[in-house]
Amino acid sequence: MAFSLCWKAPRSQWSFLQAVNSGSPLFLWRTVGSCLDPKMKAYLEENTEVTSSGSLTPEIQLRLLTPRCKFWWERADLWPYSDPYWAIYWPGGQALSRYLLDNPAVVRGKSVLDLGSGCGATAIAAKMSGASKILANDIDPNMFYDEDLADSLHLWLQNYFWTYGTRILIGDPGRPQFSGHSIRHQLYQLVEYTLPEPTQQDNNGLTTSAVWDFHP
């Protein structure tokens, strides 16, 4: 699952968003690796791989965990840092990134918040499609898959939609936690993609992923 929010908020609105999310891993189109401890950076580079294969967006290269990486096969609790959810290109993010690349007018010249950014692919797709400003944010690996967080997020999204006219797009492959949430009744499907075979295999046989437009 991944979000992309496009809005025409004034610069002060960016400051508000940054203050709300202070303490979380934010970046405004810069190299995140430059902020890492050198030892951690070296460790991550050694145990991940830059790849563009097996996804809906071969135009985008990402540093990910792949079957050629040690920790793809090792037990997760042996990974010395927090769970590397960022190192997986999730199906929701793939669909949303593909949609932005195919429909650049959606973000061209706009400010974009990539909420639940994970590996950052949707933020990259927004940049490639001409977005003027990008804020990528990820503070919780569960997002819609945690009911309390999803409920709070639902109210926050509604507020932004009605207050600022924000356009809100959501990528999700049809996981039960998302499909069964009340927000589902306020969504309109824009497109559905067939996932590449490697992504299907890595996600317990999920075959498609869709992009939804939020209209409360």
Backbone as ProteinMPNN parsed JSONL, in Angstrom:
{"seq_chain_A": "MAFSLCWKAPRSQWSFLQAVNSGSPLFLWRTVGSCLDPKMKAYLEENTEVTSSGSLTPEIQLRLLTPRCKFWWERADLWPYSDPYWAIYWPGGQALSRYLLDNPAVVRGKSVLDLGSGCGATAIAAKMSGASKILANDIDPNMFYDEDLADSLHLWLQNYFWTYGTRILIGDPGRPQFSGHSIRHQLYQLVEYTLPEPTQQDNNGLTTSAVWDFHP", "coords_chain_A": {"N_chain_A": [[0.851, -1.183, 0.0], [0.478, 2.225, -0.739], [0.529, 5.78, -0.563], [-0.2, 8.709, -2.462], [-0.31, 12.103, -2.305], [-1.485, 14.953, -3.799], [-1.279, 18.407, -3.844], [-2.017, 21.966, -3.699], [-0.839, 23.529, -1.726], [0.274, 26.349, 0.283], [3.698, 27.39, 0.962], [3.97, 27.458, 3.736], [2.347, 25.402, 4.526], [3.847, 23.158, 3.995], [5.745, 23.39, 6.01], [4.111, 22.927, 8.218], [3.409, 20.218, 7.81], [5.921, 19.022, 8.048], [6.481, 19.589, 10.716], [4.502, 18.153, 12.069], [5.292, 15.574, 11.488], [7.768, 15.338, 12.675], [10.804, 13.798, 13.645], [10.487, 11.507, 12.218], [11.582, 9.569, 9.32], [12.158, 11.752, 7.018], [12.445, 13.101, 3.691], [13.31, 15.515, 1.229], [13.536, 15.002, -1.77], [16.369, 14.155, -1.841], [19.502, 12.455, -1.291], [19.04, 9.841, 0.738], [20.908, 8.141, 1.85], [23.109, 9.725, 2.442], [22.757, 10.655, 4.981], [23.181, 8.593, 6.684], [24.923, 6.68, 9.19], [28.289, 5.892, 8.483], [29.117, 3.163, 8.795], [26.675, 1.794, 8.967], [25.645, 2.463, 6.476], [27.488, 1.187, 4.776], [26.967, -1.449, 5.522], [24.3, -1.787, 4.695], [24.575, -1.416, 1.947], [26.112, -3.63, 1.354], [24.359, -5.694, 1.855], [22.107, -5.423, 0.307], [20.674, -4.884, -2.978], [21.014, -3.022, -5.978], [18.476, -2.708, -8.239], [16.291, -3.054, -11.094], [14.535, -4.814, -12.046], [11.753, -7.141, -12.416], [9.511, -5.72, -11.553], [6.692, -3.417, -11.839], [7.759, -1.097, -12.773], [10.241, -0.768, -14.619], [11.786, 1.397, -15.278], [12.766, 2.549, -13.007], [15.39, 2.417, -10.734], [16.114, 0.724, -7.755], [17.293, 0.288, -4.39], [17.195, -2.759, -2.962], [16.125, -5.645, -1.035], [16.826, -8.727, -2.417], [16.48, -12.019, -3.964], [19.149, -12.639, -4.305], [20.454, -11.637, -2.176], [21.865, -11.942, 1.088], [20.171, -11.728, 3.402], [17.715, -12.252, 2.404], [17.291, -14.901, 2.664], [18.072, -15.529, 5.264], [16.989, -15.734, 8.743], [14.607, -13.312, 9.849], [15.045, -12.11, 12.322], [17.75, -11.969, 12.564], [18.631, -9.814, 11.181], [20.334, -6.87, 11.838], [19.273, -4.322, 12.249], [16.23, -2.333, 12.396], [13.203, -3.886, 11.109], [13.498, -4.393, 7.638], [11.423, -3.08, 5.953], [11.438, -1.098, 4.099], [13.045, -2.045, 2.118], [11.712, -3.601, 0.349], [9.811, -3.731, -2.588], [6.743, -2.998, -2.561], [3.52, -4.229, -3.721], [1.407, -2.292, -3.834], [2.782, 0.149, -3.944], [4.122, -0.24, -6.346], [2.008, -0.186, -8.238], [1.007, 2.436, -7.904], [3.249, 3.97, -8.53], [3.661, 3.207, -11.211], [1.333, 4.253, -12.301], [1.706, 7.037, -11.996], [3.933, 7.434, -13.645], [2.822, 6.781, -16.106], [0.876, 8.68, -16.308], [1.76, 11.526, -16.191], [0.731, 14.121, -15.957], [-0.813, 14.196, -13.705], [0.771, 14.861, -11.522], [2.516, 16.797, -12.409], [4.25, 19.777, -11.921], [3.227, 20.087, -9.369], [3.002, 19.897, -5.738], [3.917, 17.051, -3.888], [3.083, 14.61, -1.543], [4.374, 11.666, -0.488], [3.119, 9.278, 1.228], [3.716, 6.771, 3.566], [5.971, 5.755, 2.306], [7.895, 3.747, 1.995], [10.178, 2.076, 0.013], [10.533, 4.32, -1.487], [9.833, 4.576, -4.156], [7.503, 5.713, -5.333], [7.782, 8.421, -4.778], [10.046, 8.894, -6.329], [8.994, 8.316, -8.857], [7.154, 10.412, -9.014], [8.904, 12.596, -9.132], [10.207, 12.046, -11.569], [8.057, 12.447, -13.193], [7.629, 15.115, -13.167], [6.857, 16.548, -10.854], [6.886, 19.39, -8.696], [7.71, 19.643, -6.023], [8.604, 17.24, -3.612], [7.752, 15.283, -0.867], [8.698, 12.639, 1.003], [7.533, 10.22, 3.213], [7.646, 7.94, 5.888], [6.564, 6.325, 8.648], [5.559, 4.154, 9.921], [5.379, 0.681, 9.555], [3.001, -0.684, 9.132], [0.747, 0.855, 8.329], [-2.308, 0.984, 6.595], [-2.807, -1.531, 7.572], [-2.987, -1.681, 10.236], [-5.522, -1.285, 12.432], [-6.266, 0.855, 14.214], [-4.48, 2.898, 13.483], [-5.196, 3.177, 10.808], [-7.82, 4.16, 11.057], [-7.387, 6.692, 12.229], [-5.854, 7.847, 10.238], [-7.67, 7.884, 8.15], [-9.51, 9.889, 8.952], [-7.785, 12.077, 8.932], [-7.098, 12.241, 6.221], [-9.61, 12.819, 5.109], [-10.0, 15.383, 6.168], [-7.967, 16.858, 4.905], [-8.775, 16.612, 2.278], [-11.237, 18.04, 2.188], [-10.507, 20.524, 3.248], [-8.258, 21.568, 1.846], [-8.594, 20.803, -0.752], [-7.12, 18.672, -1.607], [-5.845, 16.182, -3.75], [-6.059, 12.724, -3.467], [-4.439, 9.742, -3.864], [-4.392, 6.205, -3.742], [-2.543, 3.249, -3.537], [-3.039, -0.206, -3.714], [-3.016, -3.759, -3.378], [-5.367, -5.157, -2.941], [-5.542, -6.277, -0.386], [-7.054, -7.925, 2.453], [-7.34, -6.348, 4.802], [-7.413, -3.769, 3.889], [-9.461, -3.772, 1.947], [-11.642, -4.323, 3.546], [-11.954, -2.102, 5.148], [-13.645, 0.922, 6.204], [-13.007, 3.081, 4.581], [-12.919, 2.134, 2.058], [-15.358, 2.461, 0.804], [-15.301, 4.994, -0.087], [-13.718, 5.231, -2.254], [-12.59, 5.25, -5.65], [-11.824, 3.208, -8.3], [-9.085, 3.69, -10.384], [-7.291, 2.373, -12.078], [-6.109, -0.939, -12.788], [-3.448, -3.154, -12.436], [-1.733, -5.984, -13.779], [0.404, -7.856, -11.869], [3.953, -8.381, -12.19], [5.452, -11.614, -12.635], [7.631, -12.246, -10.756], [6.98, -10.49, -8.615], [4.447, -11.442, -7.915], [5.138, -13.982, -6.93], [6.655, -13.271, -4.699], [4.768, -12.189, -3.044], [2.879, -13.903, -1.927], [1.249, -14.912, -3.984], [-0.44, -12.833, -4.84], [-2.01, -11.252, -7.533], [-2.742, -8.924, -8.856], [-2.667, -5.28, -8.705], [-4.016, -2.205, -7.661], [-4.913, 1.273, -8.343], [-6.414, 3.801, -6.51], [-8.785, 6.485, -6.268], [-9.501, 8.892, -3.875], [-12.539, 9.957, -2.656], [-14.312, 11.428, -0.442]], "CA_chain_A": [[0.0, 0.0, 0.0], [1.199, 3.49, -0.746], [-0.276, 6.953, -0.84], [0.374, 9.906, -3.054], [-1.229, 13.22, -2.137], [-1.1, 16.117, -4.584], [-2.035, 19.568, -3.408], [-1.471, 23.274, -4.03], [-0.743, 24.233, -0.448], [1.362, 27.314, 0.37], [4.918, 26.853, 1.556], [3.769, 27.262, 5.167], [1.72, 24.103, 4.734], [4.941, 22.183, 4.059], [6.322, 23.468, 7.348], [3.175, 22.248, 9.115], [3.538, 18.773, 7.647], [7.204, 18.59, 8.592], [6.414, 19.649, 12.169], [3.667, 17.039, 12.512], [5.998, 14.312, 11.312], [9.132, 15.455, 13.158], [11.318, 12.576, 14.232], [10.35, 10.412, 11.264], [12.564, 9.677, 8.235], [11.657, 12.578, 5.931], [13.416, 13.678, 2.779], [12.8, 16.3, 0.117], [14.334, 14.655, -2.943], [17.807, 14.136, -1.63], [19.981, 11.097, -1.094], [18.899, 9.46, 2.142], [22.13, 7.496, 2.307], [24.089, 10.691, 2.91], [22.499, 10.926, 6.393], [23.42, 7.379, 7.453], [26.229, 6.37, 9.741], [29.069, 5.202, 7.44], [29.126, 1.715, 8.985], [25.361, 1.301, 8.582], [25.539, 2.623, 5.032], [28.268, 0.113, 4.162], [26.262, -2.703, 5.781], [23.13, -1.846, 3.832], [25.03, -1.6, 0.573], [26.609, -4.996, 1.225], [23.282, -6.674, 2.01], [21.002, -5.121, -0.602], [21.109, -4.852, -4.374], [20.343, -2.058, -6.852], [17.824, -3.483, -9.29], [15.107, -2.478, -11.736], [13.824, -5.929, -12.676], [10.719, -7.85, -11.677], [8.474, -4.837, -11.033], [5.908, -2.7, -12.843], [8.457, 0.125, -13.195], [11.643, -1.031, -14.941], [12.509, 2.66, -15.44], [13.255, 3.009, -11.707], [16.333, 1.554, -10.017], [15.936, 0.821, -6.312], [18.136, -0.587, -3.563], [16.228, -3.649, -2.353], [16.466, -7.031, -0.73], [16.458, -9.613, -3.521], [16.917, -13.398, -3.693], [20.611, -12.744, -4.343], [20.975, -11.034, -0.952], [21.967, -12.867, 2.218], [19.049, -11.683, 4.343], [16.496, -12.782, 1.781], [17.178, -16.297, 3.104], [18.304, -15.631, 6.7], [15.867, -15.38, 9.6], [14.451, -11.863, 9.952], [15.559, -11.579, 13.586], [19.203, -11.819, 12.462], [18.907, -8.486, 10.62], [20.734, -6.111, 13.033], [18.544, -3.061, 12.39], [14.783, -2.564, 12.388], [12.752, -4.661, 9.954], [13.762, -3.624, 6.406], [10.252, -2.964, 5.079], [11.814, -0.166, 3.034], [13.854, -2.74, 1.113], [10.804, -4.391, -0.484], [8.987, -2.904, -3.471], [5.427, -3.561, -2.318], [2.635, -4.137, -4.892], [0.679, -1.031, -3.867], [3.708, 1.165, -4.426], [4.377, -0.484, -7.763], [0.869, 0.288, -9.025], [0.927, 3.886, -7.836], [4.384, 4.504, -9.279], [3.372, 2.983, -12.626], [0.274, 5.183, -12.698], [2.275, 8.38, -12.139], [4.792, 7.444, -14.832], [1.958, 6.73, -17.287], [-0.014, 9.849, -16.298], [2.56, 12.554, -15.52], [-0.036, 15.348, -15.708], [-1.399, 14.115, -12.367], [1.66, 15.487, -10.533], [3.409, 17.785, -13.016], [4.178, 21.116, -11.366], [2.524, 20.085, -8.083], [3.661, 19.375, -4.543], [3.472, 15.672, -3.665], [3.445, 13.899, -0.316], [4.345, 10.212, -0.628], [2.89, 8.832, 2.599], [3.954, 5.332, 3.571], [6.791, 5.738, 1.08], [8.668, 2.509, 1.851], [11.449, 2.184, -0.714], [10.61, 5.636, -2.117], [9.624, 4.513, -5.603], [6.471, 6.632, -5.786], [8.392, 9.744, -4.764], [10.917, 8.953, -7.502], [8.116, 8.398, -10.021], [6.622, 11.771, -9.035], [9.984, 13.456, -9.615], [10.39, 11.761, -12.99], [6.863, 12.917, -13.895], [7.605, 16.572, -13.192], [6.386, 17.21, -9.632], [7.78, 20.488, -8.321], [8.237, 19.361, -4.693], [8.234, 15.908, -3.141], [8.047, 14.935, 0.519], [8.478, 11.207, 1.218], [7.41, 9.994, 4.643], [7.237, 6.609, 6.334], [6.818, 6.226, 10.083], [4.982, 2.925, 10.468], [5.339, -0.318, 8.489], [1.688, -1.313, 8.958], [-0.2, 1.766, 7.659], [-3.704, 0.563, 6.628], [-2.946, -2.874, 8.118], [-3.214, -1.515, 11.663], [-6.863, -0.693, 12.4], [-6.302, 2.15, 14.889], [-3.777, 3.866, 12.644], [-5.996, 3.398, 9.598], [-8.946, 5.014, 11.405], [-6.874, 8.059, 12.389], [-5.416, 8.311, 8.932], [-8.88, 8.139, 7.371], [-10.008, 11.207, 9.338], [-6.795, 13.066, 8.483], [-7.242, 12.37, 4.777], [-10.853, 13.541, 4.852], [-9.785, 16.787, 6.503], [-7.17, 17.48, 3.853], [-9.577, 16.652, 1.053], [-12.238, 19.1, 2.262], [-9.916, 21.822, 3.61], [-7.294, 22.069, 0.874], [-8.828, 20.296, -2.098], [-6.037, 17.753, -1.913], [-6.171, 14.936, -4.443], [-5.448, 11.621, -2.728], [-4.404, 8.475, -4.588], [-3.969, 5.086, -2.898], [-2.187, 2.014, -4.228], [-3.221, -1.383, -2.861], [-3.266, -4.97, -4.18], [-6.585, -5.854, -2.53], [-5.393, -7.01, 0.869], [-8.325, -7.911, 3.19], [-7.432, -5.269, 5.78], [-7.755, -2.558, 3.156], [-10.763, -3.94, 1.303], [-12.684, -4.361, 4.547], [-12.014, -0.87, 5.926], [-14.725, 1.815, 5.769], [-12.542, 4.001, 3.545], [-13.108, 1.497, 0.747], [-16.599, 2.954, 0.205], [-15.053, 6.351, -0.576], [-12.662, 5.116, -3.251], [-12.948, 4.917, -7.027], [-10.665, 2.592, -8.945], [-8.619, 4.337, -11.603], [-6.624, 1.417, -12.955], [-5.623, -2.161, -12.155], [-2.325, -3.718, -13.181], [-1.294, -7.351, -13.509], [1.75, -7.804, -11.294], [4.929, -9.284, -12.795], [5.555, -12.92, -11.977], [8.447, -12.215, -9.531], [6.231, -9.828, -7.544], [3.414, -12.38, -7.488], [5.763, -15.032, -6.122], [7.135, -12.705, -3.44], [3.647, -11.666, -2.266], [1.897, -14.97, -1.665], [0.345, -15.152, -5.087], [-1.232, -11.68, -5.277], [-1.841, -11.178, -8.987], [-2.993, -7.578, -9.379], [-2.61, -4.162, -7.765], [-4.846, -1.134, -8.222], [-4.8, 2.65, -7.865], [-7.735, 4.294, -6.123], [-8.953, 7.917, -6.047], [-10.275, 9.078, -2.656], [-13.586, 10.991, -2.744], [-15.23, 11.272, 0.694]], "C_chain_A": [[0.886, 1.232, 0.0], [0.228, 4.598, -1.067], [0.505, 7.927, -1.703], [-0.672, 10.998, -2.935], [-0.691, 14.403, -2.919], [-1.931, 17.305, -4.141], [-1.297, 20.843, -3.77], [-1.357, 24.126, -2.772], [0.386, 25.249, -0.489], [2.555, 26.707, 1.064], [4.762, 26.615, 3.051], [3.135, 25.922, 5.472], [2.759, 22.994, 4.778], [5.554, 22.184, 5.446], [5.43, 22.768, 8.359], [3.334, 20.749, 9.036], [4.839, 18.27, 8.239], [7.167, 18.592, 10.119], [5.606, 18.487, 12.727], [4.446, 15.742, 12.502], [7.437, 14.367, 11.821], [9.55, 14.18, 13.863], [11.205, 11.378, 13.316], [11.307, 10.618, 10.108], [11.995, 10.416, 7.028], [12.779, 12.894, 4.957], [12.709, 14.418, 1.669], [13.736, 16.101, -1.067], [15.829, 14.875, -2.739], [18.208, 12.704, -1.372], [19.933, 10.748, 0.381], [20.19, 8.883, 2.694], [23.158, 8.452, 2.869], [23.928, 10.999, 4.395], [22.845, 9.728, 7.273], [24.812, 7.363, 8.053], [27.02, 5.584, 8.704], [29.069, 3.686, 7.569], [27.776, 1.116, 8.58], [25.191, 1.372, 7.068], [26.27, 1.49, 4.311], [27.565, -1.228, 4.336], [25.069, -2.862, 4.855], [23.529, -2.069, 2.375], [25.509, -3.024, 0.333], [25.475, -6.013, 1.185], [22.011, -6.343, 1.235], [21.565, -5.017, -2.012], [20.326, -3.775, -5.123], [19.781, -2.823, -8.044], [16.659, -2.707, -9.883], [14.237, -3.568, -12.356], [12.717, -6.464, -11.782], [9.611, -6.99, -11.109], [7.7, -4.201, -12.184], [6.636, -1.479, -13.398], [9.93, -0.142, -13.484], [12.459, 0.244, -15.155], [13.199, 3.105, -14.152], [14.19, 1.971, -11.102], [16.193, 1.807, -8.526], [16.922, -0.098, -5.604], [17.217, -1.439, -2.703], [16.878, -4.931, -1.849], [15.973, -7.894, -1.885], [16.912, -11.031, -3.184], [18.431, -13.59, -3.741], [21.268, -12.164, -3.092], [20.897, -12.026, 0.206], [20.704, -12.896, 3.057], [17.707, -11.98, 3.7], [16.213, -14.177, 2.332], [17.365, -16.459, 4.61], [17.037, -15.296, 7.482], [15.82, -13.871, 9.811], [15.065, -11.309, 11.23], [17.082, -11.459, 13.598], [19.604, -10.493, 11.815], [19.184, -7.534, 11.785], [20.004, -4.803, 13.25], [17.041, -3.355, 12.4], [14.378, -3.267, 11.094], [12.868, -3.851, 8.669], [12.567, -3.589, 5.457], [10.542, -2.058, 3.885], [12.533, -0.866, 1.889], [13.029, -3.681, 0.248], [9.965, -3.428, -1.323], [7.581, -3.494, -3.456], [4.487, -3.337, -3.507], [1.848, -2.835, -4.982], [1.538, 0.097, -4.392], [4.028, 1.002, -5.9], [3.253, 0.074, -8.637], [0.819, 1.806, -9.06], [2.064, 4.536, -8.622], [4.171, 4.365, -10.785], [2.331, 3.991, -13.132], [0.831, 6.59, -12.901], [3.172, 8.482, -13.369], [3.962, 7.465, -16.116], [1.076, 7.964, -17.421], [0.688, 11.023, -15.609], [1.797, 13.835, -15.219], [-0.652, 15.363, -14.316], [-0.55, 14.878, -11.351], [2.512, 16.611, -11.109], [3.165, 19.182, -12.43], [3.532, 21.216, -10.002], [3.45, 19.629, -6.958], [3.064, 18.011, -4.223], [3.986, 15.177, -2.32], [3.283, 12.415, -0.578], [4.299, 9.634, 0.781], [2.913, 7.31, 2.654], [4.878, 4.99, 2.424], [7.617, 4.471, 0.904], [9.987, 2.728, 1.155], [11.578, 3.503, -1.471], [10.305, 5.678, -3.594], [8.592, 5.522, -6.095], [6.959, 8.067, -5.762], [9.298, 9.931, -5.979], [10.089, 9.088, -8.776], [7.515, 9.795, -10.146], [7.662, 12.758, -9.558], [10.183, 13.28, -11.114], [9.225, 12.305, -13.818], [6.668, 14.426, -13.79], [7.035, 17.263, -11.973], [7.39, 18.273, -9.202], [8.429, 20.283, -6.96], [7.734, 18.0, -4.255], [8.657, 15.746, -1.693], [7.717, 13.464, 0.697], [8.538, 10.918, 2.711], [6.974, 8.565, 4.924], [7.593, 6.468, 7.798], [6.34, 4.915, 10.672], [4.852, 1.899, 9.36], [3.949, -0.866, 8.209], [0.737, -0.435, 8.128], [-1.606, 1.231, 7.757], [-3.884, -0.777, 7.33], [-2.974, -2.867, 9.641], [-4.496, -0.713, 11.812], [-6.912, 0.691, 13.039], [-5.637, 3.231, 14.045], [-4.594, 4.185, 11.398], [-7.178, 4.319, 9.888], [-8.513, 6.47, 11.55], [-6.473, 8.658, 11.052], [-6.603, 8.662, 8.045], [-9.424, 9.536, 7.672], [-9.086, 12.308, 8.855], [-6.923, 13.306, 6.985], [-8.516, 13.127, 4.411], [-10.687, 15.027, 5.104], [-9.011, 17.5, 5.401], [-7.951, 17.593, 2.552], [-10.522, 17.848, 1.073], [-11.633, 20.473, 2.526], [-9.063, 22.407, 2.498], [-7.557, 21.617, -0.56], [-7.754, 19.343, -2.559], [-6.548, 16.543, -2.696], [-5.391, 13.8, -3.797], [-5.579, 10.337, -3.532], [-3.84, 7.396, -3.676], [-3.672, 3.878, -3.774], [-2.33, 0.843, -3.294], [-3.552, -2.59, -3.736], [-4.503, -5.757, -3.771], [-6.436, -6.686, -1.281], [-6.671, -6.884, 1.702], [-8.456, -6.738, 4.149], [-7.822, -3.953, 5.127], [-9.162, -2.655, 2.587], [-11.903, -3.902, 2.306], [-12.826, -3.101, 5.377], [-13.078, 0.062, 5.353], [-14.296, 2.783, 4.672], [-12.797, 3.446, 2.151], [-14.356, 2.026, 0.033], [-16.454, 4.37, -0.346], [-13.98, 6.38, -1.661], [-13.223, 4.727, -4.609], [-11.713, 4.387, -7.73], [-10.347, 3.296, -10.255], [-8.03, 3.349, -12.591], [-6.219, 0.2, -12.132], [-4.555, -2.765, -13.055], [-2.135, -5.189, -12.812], [0.143, -7.295, -13.032], [2.688, -8.757, -12.029], [5.068, -10.565, -11.978], [6.439, -12.891, -10.733], [7.728, -11.556, -8.353], [5.119, -10.727, -7.032], [3.992, -13.446, -6.568], [6.187, -14.514, -4.753], [6.016, -12.222, -2.544], [2.509, -12.674, -2.176], [0.834, -15.092, -2.745], [-0.584, -14.015, -5.451], [-0.968, -11.461, -6.766], [-2.016, -9.78, -9.564], [-2.798, -6.539, -8.281], [-3.282, -2.969, -8.44], [-4.495, 0.221, -7.624], [-6.202, 3.194, -7.659], [-7.697, 5.8, -5.903], [-9.919, 8.098, -4.893], [-11.244, 10.252, -2.806], [-14.579, 10.805, -1.609], [-16.544, 12.006, 0.46]], "O_chain_A": [[1.922, 1.267, 0.665], [-0.771, 4.389, -1.756], [1.735, 7.954, -1.668], [-1.796, 10.84, -3.41], [0.453, 14.809, -2.715], [-3.157, 17.217, -4.071], [-0.112, 20.819, -4.105], [-1.735, 25.298, -2.763], [1.362, 25.051, -1.212], [2.455, 25.646, 1.68], [5.35, 25.678, 3.59], [3.351, 25.36, 6.546], [2.595, 22.01, 5.499], [5.852, 21.127, 6.003], [5.925, 22.09, 9.259], [3.389, 20.071, 10.062], [4.868, 17.211, 8.865], [7.747, 17.712, 10.755], [5.979, 17.9, 13.743], [4.289, 14.906, 13.392], [8.251, 13.526, 11.438], [8.766, 13.561, 14.581], [11.775, 10.327, 13.609], [11.805, 11.728, 9.918], [11.424, 9.803, 6.127], [13.943, 12.95, 5.353], [11.641, 14.007, 1.217], [14.612, 16.925, -1.331], [16.448, 15.699, -3.411], [17.351, 11.829, -1.246], [20.694, 11.292, 1.181], [20.533, 9.103, 3.856], [23.993, 8.056, 3.681], [24.843, 11.54, 5.015], [22.804, 9.84, 8.498], [25.751, 7.946, 7.511], [26.461, 4.676, 8.089], [29.025, 2.986, 6.558], [27.724, 0.07, 7.933], [24.657, 0.449, 6.453], [25.747, 0.906, 3.362], [27.559, -2.053, 3.422], [24.846, -3.935, 4.295], [22.881, -2.832, 1.66], [25.336, -3.566, -0.759], [25.602, -7.067, 0.561], [20.958, -6.927, 1.488], [22.779, -5.056, -2.213], [19.119, -3.631, -4.927], [20.515, -3.499, -8.766], [16.108, -1.81, -9.245], [13.308, -3.272, -13.107], [12.73, -6.276, -10.566], [8.839, -7.457, -10.271], [8.015, -4.42, -13.354], [6.19, -0.887, -14.381], [10.788, 0.219, -12.678], [13.688, 0.188, -15.207], [14.107, 3.936, -14.187], [13.836, 0.799, -10.971], [16.157, 2.954, -8.081], [17.334, -1.125, -6.144], [16.534, -0.923, -1.818], [18.017, -5.252, -2.188], [14.812, -7.791, -2.282], [17.652, -11.228, -2.221], [18.938, -14.604, -3.263], [22.492, -12.194, -2.958], [19.977, -12.84, 0.285], [20.21, -13.973, 3.392], [16.676, -11.964, 4.372], [15.06, -14.588, 2.453], [16.869, -17.428, 5.185], [16.124, -14.658, 6.957], [16.859, -13.224, 9.937], [15.553, -10.178, 11.245], [17.648, -10.906, 14.541], [20.764, -10.089, 11.885], [18.327, -7.401, 12.659], [20.1, -4.22, 14.33], [16.639, -4.518, 12.41], [15.114, -3.247, 10.108], [12.378, -2.723, 8.615], [12.668, -4.008, 4.304], [9.972, -2.225, 2.806], [12.616, -0.316, 0.791], [13.589, -4.476, -0.507], [9.469, -2.424, -0.811], [7.267, -4.384, -4.246], [4.64, -2.351, -4.229], [1.637, -2.318, -6.079], [1.08, 0.912, -5.193], [4.186, 1.987, -6.62], [3.51, 0.725, -9.649], [0.615, 2.4, -10.119], [1.856, 5.541, -9.303], [4.462, 5.287, -11.547], [2.439, 4.509, -14.244], [0.473, 7.265, -13.866], [3.17, 9.502, -14.058], [4.352, 8.093, -17.1], [0.585, 8.267, -18.508], [0.247, 11.465, -14.548], [2.178, 14.57, -14.308], [-0.98, 16.431, -13.798], [-1.089, 15.477, -10.421], [3.175, 17.317, -10.349], [2.046, 19.694, -12.44], [3.307, 22.322, -9.513], [4.518, 19.063, -7.189], [1.847, 17.834, -4.28], [5.168, 15.31, -2.003], [2.178, 11.951, -0.86], [5.33, 9.519, 1.444], [2.22, 6.64, 1.889], [4.619, 4.061, 1.659], [8.005, 4.144, -0.217], [10.832, 3.479, 1.642], [12.633, 3.777, -2.044], [10.497, 6.713, -4.233], [8.773, 6.124, -7.153], [6.592, 8.857, -6.631], [9.315, 11.001, -6.587], [10.427, 9.869, -9.665], [7.378, 10.312, -11.255], [7.335, 13.654, -10.337], [10.313, 14.262, -11.845], [9.384, 12.591, -15.004], [5.665, 14.96, -14.264], [6.747, 18.458, -12.035], [8.599, 18.081, -9.328], [9.569, 20.698, -6.75], [6.58, 17.647, -4.496], [9.798, 16.042, -1.337], [6.557, 13.078, 0.553], [9.481, 11.322, 3.392], [6.057, 8.043, 4.289], [8.768, 6.487, 8.164], [6.68, 4.591, 11.81], [4.273, 2.2, 8.317], [3.729, -1.458, 7.152], [-0.005, -0.96, 7.298], [-2.098, 1.027, 8.867], [-5.014, -1.136, 7.661], [-2.984, -3.926, 10.267], [-4.558, 0.431, 11.362], [-7.523, 1.605, 12.486], [-6.16, 4.338, 13.908], [-4.671, 5.342, 10.983], [-7.511, 5.169, 9.063], [-9.186, 7.375, 11.057], [-6.726, 9.832, 10.779], [-6.548, 9.623, 7.277], [-9.761, 10.283, 6.753], [-9.551, 13.36, 8.415], [-6.863, 14.448, 6.53], [-8.508, 13.972, 3.516], [-11.184, 15.845, 4.331], [-9.36, 18.614, 5.011], [-7.8, 18.565, 1.812], [-10.605, 18.59, 0.094], [-12.178, 21.483, 2.08], [-9.13, 23.607, 2.231], [-6.832, 22.001, -1.477], [-7.5, 19.213, -3.756], [-7.568, 15.952, -2.338], [-4.18, 13.914, -3.603], [-6.685, 9.896, -3.843], [-2.907, 7.654, -2.916], [-4.462, 3.529, -4.651], [-1.8, 0.875, -2.183], [-4.28, -2.465, -4.721], [-4.679, -6.897, -4.201], [-7.122, -7.695, -1.121], [-7.317, -5.837, 1.665], [-9.544, -6.185, 4.306], [-8.486, -3.119, 5.744], [-9.961, -1.729, 2.727], [-13.013, -3.493, 1.965], [-13.716, -3.018, 6.224], [-13.381, 0.004, 4.162], [-15.137, 3.259, 3.909], [-12.882, 4.199, 1.181], [-14.409, 2.04, -1.196], [-17.364, 4.888, -0.993], [-13.405, 7.43, -1.949], [-14.195, 3.978, -4.709], [-10.673, 5.046, -7.752], [-11.211, 3.475, -11.114], [-8.241, 3.468, -13.798], [-6.012, 0.301, -10.923], [-4.729, -2.874, -14.269], [-2.352, -5.583, -11.666], [1.007, -6.746, -13.717], [2.263, -9.833, -12.448], [4.824, -10.575, -10.771], [6.045, -13.463, -9.716], [7.854, -12.014, -7.217], [4.872, -10.769, -5.827], [3.398, -13.773, -5.541], [6.09, -15.233, -3.758], [6.267, -11.872, -1.391], [1.336, -12.332, -2.331], [-0.335, -15.342, -2.454], [-1.453, -14.199, -6.303], [0.183, -11.484, -7.202], [-1.498, -9.481, -10.64], [-2.767, -6.863, -7.094], [-3.131, -2.757, -9.643], [-3.876, 0.318, -6.564], [-7.068, 3.063, -8.525], [-6.704, 6.336, -5.412], [-11.018, 7.543, -4.902], [-10.833, 11.387, -3.049], [-15.581, 10.109, -1.773], [-17.427, 11.978, 1.317]]}, "name": "protein", "num_of_chains": 1, "seq": "MAFSLCWKAPRSQWSFLQAVNSGSPLFLWRTVGSCLDPKMKAYLEENTEVTSSGSLTPEIQLRLLTPRCKFWWERADLWPYSDPYWAIYWPGGQALSRYLLDNPAVVRGKSVLDLGSGCGATAIAAKMSGASKILANDIDPNMFYDEDLADSLHLWLQNYFWTYGTRILIGDPGRPQFSGHSIRHQLYQLVEYTLPEPTQQDNNGLTTSAVWDFHP"}
